CSV table of C-alpha atoms and ligand atoms in Angstrom, one decimal:
chain,number,residue,atom,x,y,z
J,1484,UNK,CA,8.1,35.5,-5.3
J,1485,UNK,CA,5.2,36.3,-2.7
J,1486,UNK,CA,6.1,34.5,0.6
J,1487,UNK,CA,3.4,31.6,0.6
J,1488,UNK,CA,5.1,30.5,-2.6
J,1489,UNK,CA,8.1,30.3,-1.1
J,1490,UNK,CA,7.1,28.0,1.7
J,1491,UNK,CA,4.9,25.6,-1.0
J,1492,UNK,CA,8.2,25.4,-3.1
J,1493,UNK,CA,10.1,24.2,0.0
J,1494,UNK,CA,7.2,22.1,1.1
J,1495,UNK,CA,7.1,20.4,-2.7
J,1496,UNK,CA,10.9,20.1,-2.8
J,1497,UNK,CA,10.4,17.8,0.3
J,1498,UNK,CA,7.7,15.9,-1.0
J,1499,UNK,CA,9.5,15.2,-4.1
J,1500,UNK,CA,11.6,13.2,-1.9
J,1501,UNK,CA,8.6,10.9,-1.7
J,1502,UNK,CA,8.4,9.8,-5.5
J,1503,UNK,CA,12.3,8.4,-4.8
J,1504,UNK,CA,13.0,4.9,-3.3
J,1505,UNK,CA,16.0,5.2,-1.7
J,1506,UNK,CA,16.7,9.1,-0.1
J,1507,UNK,CA,20.9,9.3,-1.4
J,1508,UNK,CA,22.7,12.1,-1.5
J,1509,UNK,CA,21.3,12.8,-5.1
J,1510,UNK,CA,18.3,12.9,-3.9
J,1511,UNK,CA,19.1,15.6,-0.8
J,1512,UNK,CA,21.5,17.7,-3.2
J,1513,UNK,CA,18.4,17.9,-5.9
J,1514,UNK,CA,15.7,19.0,-2.6
J,1515,UNK,CA,18.6,21.3,-0.7
J,1516,UNK,CA,19.2,22.9,-4.7
J,1517,UNK,CA,15.5,23.6,-4.6
J,1518,UNK,CA,15.0,25.1,-1.7
J,1519,UNK,CA,18.3,26.9,-2.4
J,1520,UNK,CA,16.6,28.6,-6.0
J,1521,UNK,CA,13.4,29.5,-4.2
J,1522,UNK,CA,15.4,31.1,-1.7
J,1523,UNK,CA,17.1,33.1,-3.9
J,1524,UNK,CA,14.6,34.3,-5.9
J,1525,UNK,CA,12.9,35.0,-2.3
J,1526,UNK,CA,16.2,37.5,-1.9
J,1527,UNK,CA,18.0,35.8,0.3
J,1528,UNK,CA,21.2,36.9,0.4
J,1529,UNK,CA,23.3,34.8,-1.0
J,1530,UNK,CA,25.5,33.7,2.1
J,1531,UNK,CA,22.8,33.0,4.2
J,1532,UNK,CA,21.3,30.7,1.9
J,1533,UNK,CA,24.7,29.1,1.3
J,1534,UNK,CA,25.2,28.6,5.1
J,1535,UNK,CA,21.4,26.8,5.4
J,1536,UNK,CA,22.8,23.8,2.7
J,1537,UNK,CA,26.3,23.1,4.2
J,1538,UNK,CA,24.5,23.2,7.7
J,1539,UNK,CA,21.3,20.8,6.7
J,1540,UNK,CA,24.5,18.5,4.9
J,1541,UNK,CA,26.5,18.5,8.2
J,1542,UNK,CA,22.7,17.3,10.2
J,1543,UNK,CA,21.5,15.0,7.5
J,1544,UNK,CA,24.8,12.6,7.2
J,1545,UNK,CA,22.9,9.9,5.1
J,1546,UNK,CA,25.7,7.8,5.5
J,1547,UNK,CA,25.0,6.7,9.1
J,1548,UNK,CA,21.1,6.8,9.0
J,1549,UNK,CA,20.6,3.2,9.9
J,1550,UNK,CA,17.6,1.6,7.5
J,1551,UNK,CA,14.4,2.2,9.0
J,1552,UNK,CA,14.8,6.0,9.8
J,1553,UNK,CA,12.3,8.2,8.3
J,1554,UNK,CA,15.0,10.2,6.2
J,1555,UNK,CA,12.6,12.6,4.8
J,1556,UNK,CA,11.2,13.6,8.2
J,1557,UNK,CA,14.8,13.9,9.0
J,1558,UNK,CA,15.8,16.6,6.4
J,1559,UNK,CA,12.2,18.2,6.8
J,1560,UNK,CA,13.2,18.7,10.9
J,1561,UNK,CA,16.1,19.9,9.6
J,1562,UNK,CA,15.1,22.4,7.1
J,1563,UNK,CA,13.2,24.2,10.1
J,1564,UNK,CA,15.2,24.1,12.3
J,1565,UNK,CA,17.5,25.8,9.9
J,1566,UNK,CA,14.7,28.8,8.4
J,1567,UNK,CA,14.0,29.5,12.5
J,1568,UNK,CA,17.7,29.4,13.3
J,1569,UNK,CA,18.3,32.0,9.9
J,1570,UNK,CA,15.4,33.9,12.4
J,1571,UNK,CA,16.6,33.9,15.6
J,1572,UNK,CA,19.5,35.4,16.6
J,1573,UNK,CA,19.2,34.1,20.5
J,1574,UNK,CA,18.5,37.2,22.2
J,1575,UNK,CA,15.0,38.3,22.4
J,1576,UNK,CA,14.8,42.1,21.8
J,1577,UNK,CA,14.6,44.8,24.6
J,1578,UNK,CA,10.8,44.9,26.1
J,1579,UNK,CA,9.6,48.2,27.2
J,1580,UNK,CA,8.2,48.2,31.5
J,1581,UNK,CA,5.7,49.5,32.9
J,1582,UNK,CA,6.8,52.1,35.1
J,1583,UNK,CA,10.1,52.8,34.1
J,1584,UNK,CA,10.4,54.9,30.9
J,1585,UNK,CA,11.7,53.5,28.0
J,1586,UNK,CA,13.1,55.1,24.6
J,1587,UNK,CA,12.6,53.6,21.2
J,1588,UNK,CA,13.9,55.1,18.8
J,1589,UNK,CA,12.6,53.9,14.9
J,1590,UNK,CA,14.9,54.2,11.8
J,1591,UNK,CA,14.9,53.4,8.4
J,1592,UNK,CA,15.0,54.8,4.6
J,1593,UNK,CA,12.3,57.1,3.6
J,1594,UNK,CA,8.7,55.2,2.7
J,1595,UNK,CA,9.9,52.1,4.5
J,1596,UNK,CA,6.6,52.7,7.1
J,1597,UNK,CA,8.3,54.2,9.9
J,1598,UNK,CA,6.0,56.5,10.8
J,1599,UNK,CA,2.8,54.5,10.4
J,1600,UNK,CA,4.5,52.1,12.6
J,1601,UNK,CA,5.6,53.9,15.4
J,1602,UNK,CA,1.3,54.4,15.6
J,1603,UNK,CA,0.8,51.3,15.5
J,1604,UNK,CA,3.8,50.2,18.1
J,1605,UNK,CA,2.7,53.0,20.2
J,1606,UNK,CA,-1.4,51.8,20.1
J,1607,UNK,CA,-0.1,47.9,20.4
J,1608,UNK,CA,1.7,49.0,23.7
J,1609,UNK,CA,-1.5,51.7,24.7
J,1610,UNK,CA,-4.1,49.2,25.0
J,1611,UNK,CA,-1.5,46.6,26.7
J,1612,UNK,CA,-2.3,49.6,29.2
J,1613,UNK,CA,1.1,51.4,28.6
J,1614,UNK,CA,1.1,54.6,28.6
J,1615,UNK,CA,3.0,55.8,25.6
J,1616,UNK,CA,3.9,59.2,23.7
J,1617,UNK,CA,4.7,59.7,20.1
J,1618,UNK,CA,8.0,62.2,19.0
J,1619,UNK,CA,8.5,63.7,15.8
J,1620,UNK,CA,11.8,64.1,14.7
J,1621,UNK,CA,11.7,63.9,10.9
J,1622,UNK,CA,12.1,67.8,10.0
J,1623,UNK,CA,13.0,66.1,6.7
J,1624,UNK,CA,9.7,65.5,5.0
J,1625,UNK,CA,7.7,68.1,4.6
J,1626,UNK,CA,4.5,66.7,6.0
J,1627,UNK,CA,5.8,63.9,8.9
J,1628,UNK,CA,4.5,66.0,11.5
J,1629,UNK,CA,1.5,66.2,10.1
J,1630,UNK,CA,0.9,62.6,9.5
J,1631,UNK,CA,2.5,61.5,13.0
J,1632,UNK,CA,-0.1,64.1,14.9
J,1633,UNK,CA,-3.2,62.8,12.7
J,1634,UNK,CA,-2.2,59.0,13.9
J,1635,UNK,CA,-1.5,59.9,16.8
J,1636,UNK,CA,-4.9,62.4,17.0
J,1637,UNK,CA,-6.7,59.1,16.1
J,1638,UNK,CA,-5.1,56.8,18.0
J,1639,UNK,CA,-5.7,59.3,21.3
J,1640,UNK,CA,-1.6,59.1,21.9
J,1641,UNK,CA,-0.1,62.3,23.1
J,1642,UNK,CA,2.4,63.7,20.5
J,1643,UNK,CA,5.2,66.3,20.5
J,1644,UNK,CA,7.0,67.8,17.3
J,1645,UNK,CA,7.4,71.2,16.0
J,1646,UNK,CA,6.4,73.3,12.7
J,1647,UNK,CA,9.2,75.6,12.8
J,1648,UNK,CA,11.9,74.1,14.7
J,1649,UNK,CA,14.5,72.8,12.1
J,1650,UNK,CA,17.3,71.0,14.0
J,1651,UNK,CA,15.5,66.9,14.7
J,1652,UNK,CA,18.1,66.4,17.8
J,1653,UNK,CA,16.5,69.2,19.6
J,1654,UNK,CA,13.2,68.2,19.2
J,1655,UNK,CA,13.9,64.7,20.0
J,1656,UNK,CA,15.8,66.1,23.2
J,1657,UNK,CA,13.0,68.1,24.1
J,1658,UNK,CA,10.3,65.5,23.4
J,1659,UNK,CA,11.9,63.0,25.4
J,1660,UNK,CA,12.4,65.0,28.1
J,1661,UNK,CA,9.1,66.6,28.3
J,1662,UNK,CA,7.6,62.5,28.3
J,1663,UNK,CA,9.6,61.4,30.7
J,1664,UNK,CA,8.6,64.2,33.3
J,1665,UNK,CA,5.4,63.2,32.4
J,1666,UNK,CA,5.8,60.0,33.5
J,1667,UNK,CA,5.2,58.3,30.4
J,1668,UNK,CA,6.5,54.6,30.5
J,1669,UNK,CA,7.2,54.1,26.4
J,1670,UNK,CA,8.3,57.2,24.4
J,1671,UNK,CA,8.5,56.5,20.8
J,1672,UNK,CA,10.7,58.8,18.7
J,1673,UNK,CA,10.2,58.4,15.0
J,1674,UNK,CA,13.1,60.1,13.1
J,1675,UNK,CA,13.9,61.2,9.4
J,1676,UNK,CA,15.2,58.5,6.5
J,1677,UNK,CA,16.4,59.7,3.1
J,1678,UNK,CA,15.6,57.8,-0.2
J,1679,UNK,CA,19.2,56.6,-0.1
J,1680,UNK,CA,21.5,55.8,2.4
J,1681,UNK,CA,23.3,59.2,2.6
J,1682,UNK,CA,25.7,59.7,5.1
J,1683,UNK,CA,23.9,63.1,6.2
J,1684,UNK,CA,20.9,60.5,7.5
J,1685,UNK,CA,23.4,57.9,9.1
J,1686,UNK,CA,24.9,61.6,10.8
J,1687,UNK,CA,21.7,62.6,11.9
J,1688,UNK,CA,20.3,59.2,13.1
J,1689,UNK,CA,23.8,58.9,15.1
J,1690,UNK,CA,22.9,62.5,16.5
J,1691,UNK,CA,19.2,61.8,17.9
J,1692,UNK,CA,20.7,58.9,19.5
J,1693,UNK,CA,23.1,60.6,21.1
J,1694,UNK,CA,20.9,62.9,22.5
J,1695,UNK,CA,17.9,60.8,23.7
J,1696,UNK,CA,20.0,57.5,24.6
J,1697,UNK,CA,17.3,54.9,23.2
J,1698,UNK,CA,16.9,51.4,25.2
J,1699,UNK,CA,15.7,50.6,21.6
J,1700,UNK,CA,16.7,50.8,18.2
J,1701,UNK,CA,14.2,49.3,15.6
J,1702,UNK,CA,14.8,49.1,11.9
J,1703,UNK,CA,11.7,49.7,10.2
J,1704,UNK,CA,12.4,47.7,6.6
J,1705,UNK,CA,9.9,47.5,4.1
J,1706,UNK,CA,9.2,43.8,2.7
J,1707,UNK,CA,9.8,44.3,-0.9
J,1708,UNK,CA,13.3,46.1,-1.0
J,1709,UNK,CA,14.2,42.6,-2.6
J,1710,UNK,CA,18.3,41.8,-2.6
J,1711,UNK,CA,18.7,45.3,-1.2
J,1712,UNK,CA,17.6,44.5,2.4
J,1713,UNK,CA,20.8,42.7,4.1
J,1714,UNK,CA,23.2,46.0,3.2
J,1715,UNK,CA,20.3,48.0,3.7
J,1716,UNK,CA,20.2,46.7,7.1
J,1717,UNK,CA,23.6,46.4,8.1
J,1718,UNK,CA,24.5,50.0,7.3
J,1719,UNK,CA,22.1,51.5,9.8
J,1720,UNK,CA,23.2,48.2,12.5
J,1721,UNK,CA,27.0,49.9,11.5
J,1722,UNK,CA,25.8,53.4,12.6
J,1723,UNK,CA,23.1,52.9,15.7
J,1724,UNK,CA,22.9,50.2,17.2
J,1725,UNK,CA,20.2,48.5,16.2
J,1726,UNK,CA,18.1,45.9,18.6
J,1727,UNK,CA,14.8,45.0,16.7
J,1728,UNK,CA,13.5,45.0,13.4
J,1729,UNK,CA,10.1,45.5,12.2
J,1730,UNK,CA,9.2,44.1,8.5
J,1731,UNK,CA,6.5,46.5,6.9
J,1732,UNK,CA,4.2,45.6,3.9
J,1733,UNK,CA,3.9,42.1,4.5
J,1734,UNK,CA,-0.1,41.8,3.5
J,1735,UNK,CA,1.7,43.1,-0.9
J,1736,UNK,CA,3.4,41.2,-2.6
J,1737,UNK,CA,5.8,40.2,0.3
J,1738,UNK,CA,9.1,38.0,-0.4
J,1739,UNK,CA,9.7,36.3,3.0
J,1740,UNK,CA,14.0,36.8,2.0
J,1741,UNK,CA,14.1,40.2,3.2
J,1742,UNK,CA,13.0,39.1,6.6
J,1743,UNK,CA,15.4,36.7,7.3
J,1744,UNK,CA,18.8,39.0,5.5
J,1745,UNK,CA,17.7,41.8,7.7
J,1746,UNK,CA,18.0,39.4,10.8
J,1747,UNK,CA,21.4,38.4,9.6
J,1748,UNK,CA,22.6,41.9,9.2
J,1749,UNK,CA,21.3,43.5,12.4
J,1750,UNK,CA,22.0,40.1,14.8
J,1751,UNK,CA,18.7,41.2,15.8
J,1752,UNK,CA,15.2,39.7,16.1
J,1753,UNK,CA,11.6,40.1,14.1
J,1754,UNK,CA,9.3,41.6,16.5
J,1755,UNK,CA,6.3,42.5,15.2
J,1756,UNK,CA,5.1,42.9,11.2
J,1757,UNK,CA,3.1,45.2,9.2
J,1758,UNK,CA,0.1,43.7,7.3
J,1759,UNK,CA,-1.5,46.6,6.4
J,1760,UNK,CA,-2.1,50.4,6.4
J,1761,UNK,CA,-4.3,50.8,9.6
J,1762,UNK,CA,-3.1,50.9,13.0
J,1763,UNK,CA,-4.2,47.8,13.9
J,1764,UNK,CA,-3.2,45.7,10.9
J,1765,UNK,CA,0.5,44.9,13.0
J,1766,UNK,CA,1.4,41.3,14.3
J,1767,UNK,CA,3.5,39.9,16.9
J,1768,UNK,CA,6.4,38.0,15.0
J,1769,UNK,CA,7.2,34.4,16.3
J,1770,UNK,CA,9.5,32.9,14.3
J,1771,UNK,CA,8.3,29.1,15.1
J,1772,UNK,CA,4.4,29.2,13.7
J,1773,UNK,CA,5.8,31.8,11.2
J,1774,UNK,CA,8.3,29.1,9.7
J,1775,UNK,CA,5.5,26.2,10.7
J,1776,UNK,CA,2.9,28.7,8.8
J,1777,UNK,CA,5.8,29.3,5.8
J,1778,UNK,CA,5.8,25.4,5.6
J,1779,UNK,CA,2.3,25.4,5.3
G,2677,GDP,P1,8.1,56.5,5.9
G,2677,GDP,O1,8.5,57.3,5.5
G,2677,GDP,O2,9.0,55.7,6.3
G,2677,GDP,O3,7.7,57.0,7.3
G,2677,GDP,O4,7.0,55.9,5.8
G,2677,GDP,P2,5.2,56.1,6.3
G,2677,GDP,O5,5.3,55.6,7.5
G,2677,GDP,O6,5.3,57.4,5.8
G,2677,GDP,O7,5.1,55.1,5.3
G,2677,GDP,C1,4.8,54.7,3.9
G,2677,GDP,C2,3.2,54.2,3.1
G,2677,GDP,O8,3.2,52.8,3.4
G,2677,GDP,C3,2.4,55.0,3.7
G,2677,GDP,O9,1.3,55.0,2.6
G,2677,GDP,C4,1.6,53.6,4.4
G,2677,GDP,O10,0.2,54.0,4.7
G,2677,GDP,C5,2.4,52.8,4.1
G,2677,GDP,N1,2.1,51.3,4.7
G,2677,GDP,C6,3.3,51.2,5.7
G,2677,GDP,N2,3.3,50.3,7.0
G,2677,GDP,C7,2.3,49.6,5.8
G,2677,GDP,C8,2.2,48.1,5.7
G,2677,GDP,O11,2.6,47.3,6.8
G,2677,GDP,N3,1.5,48.0,4.6
G,2677,GDP,C9,1.0,48.3,3.6
G,2677,GDP,N4,-0.1,48.1,2.7
G,2677,GDP,N5,1.3,50.0,3.6
G,2677,GDP,C10,1.6,50.0,4.4
């Protein structure tokens, strides 16, 4: 189910309550059950959906609401707040500052959009006046360095990598070191991914993190991975201290659920979404406008 469709179904479930004379327990349950179905079909993990339902029922106590209260509005507000709460882990992500070198490491499965997103993130900050640089510590995927080099050159961003060195930890450490000496504000490290969540990938990520001491680790997730989102995000979080999430390919048949599950699994906020293959198809993520837009 695409994101707009999810929003439409939630909105329709709320509107259904206009068609009943009294909003009683049954009307509320019908509405919540429809929202539950819509969320599950959008790949939000089951425990999260269950928790949301319980919370809304706790907030909307129909017996305590005196006659004359606009119950539909109260329920609608509770649903809005719950969706916002699910997307907001309560603490903002680390934000790089100018004139102080920050290291940001990108992790995620192969094909998630890491390399593309690294450049988008660098380009976004470069436009804001940051002195950015890119380090390619992906020695696993043939062509990864060329891809980063090509993107970086197009955006006029300094880069570091090697065609011959096979140790990603060494490249990452050297690159970060060089750009710190060059007084860059924001040093972005692209790491390797694998098709699956293999032990070797996690060990490599752990070592790169140890060598570069990132101020922020960003987990990049493809929005179309479905119900696997929660477990995948959690596996990354357990290995490196993920502090933010970027969801890619929101322009395609994107499901909203992946974002909700990734936030829950990593206890980190979504900071940007990728909306296309191009450098500037990248949007800042803000919870309330996102949920408002979702609910139309
Ligand atoms: P990596 O293996 O994680 O480094 O993934 P890449 O950066 O190579 O991206 C894999 C594919 O996804 C490439 O074809 C990218 O152009 C594409 N891609 C990345 N982000 C987006 C996005 O936001 N929207 C779309 N439509 N494609 C994207």
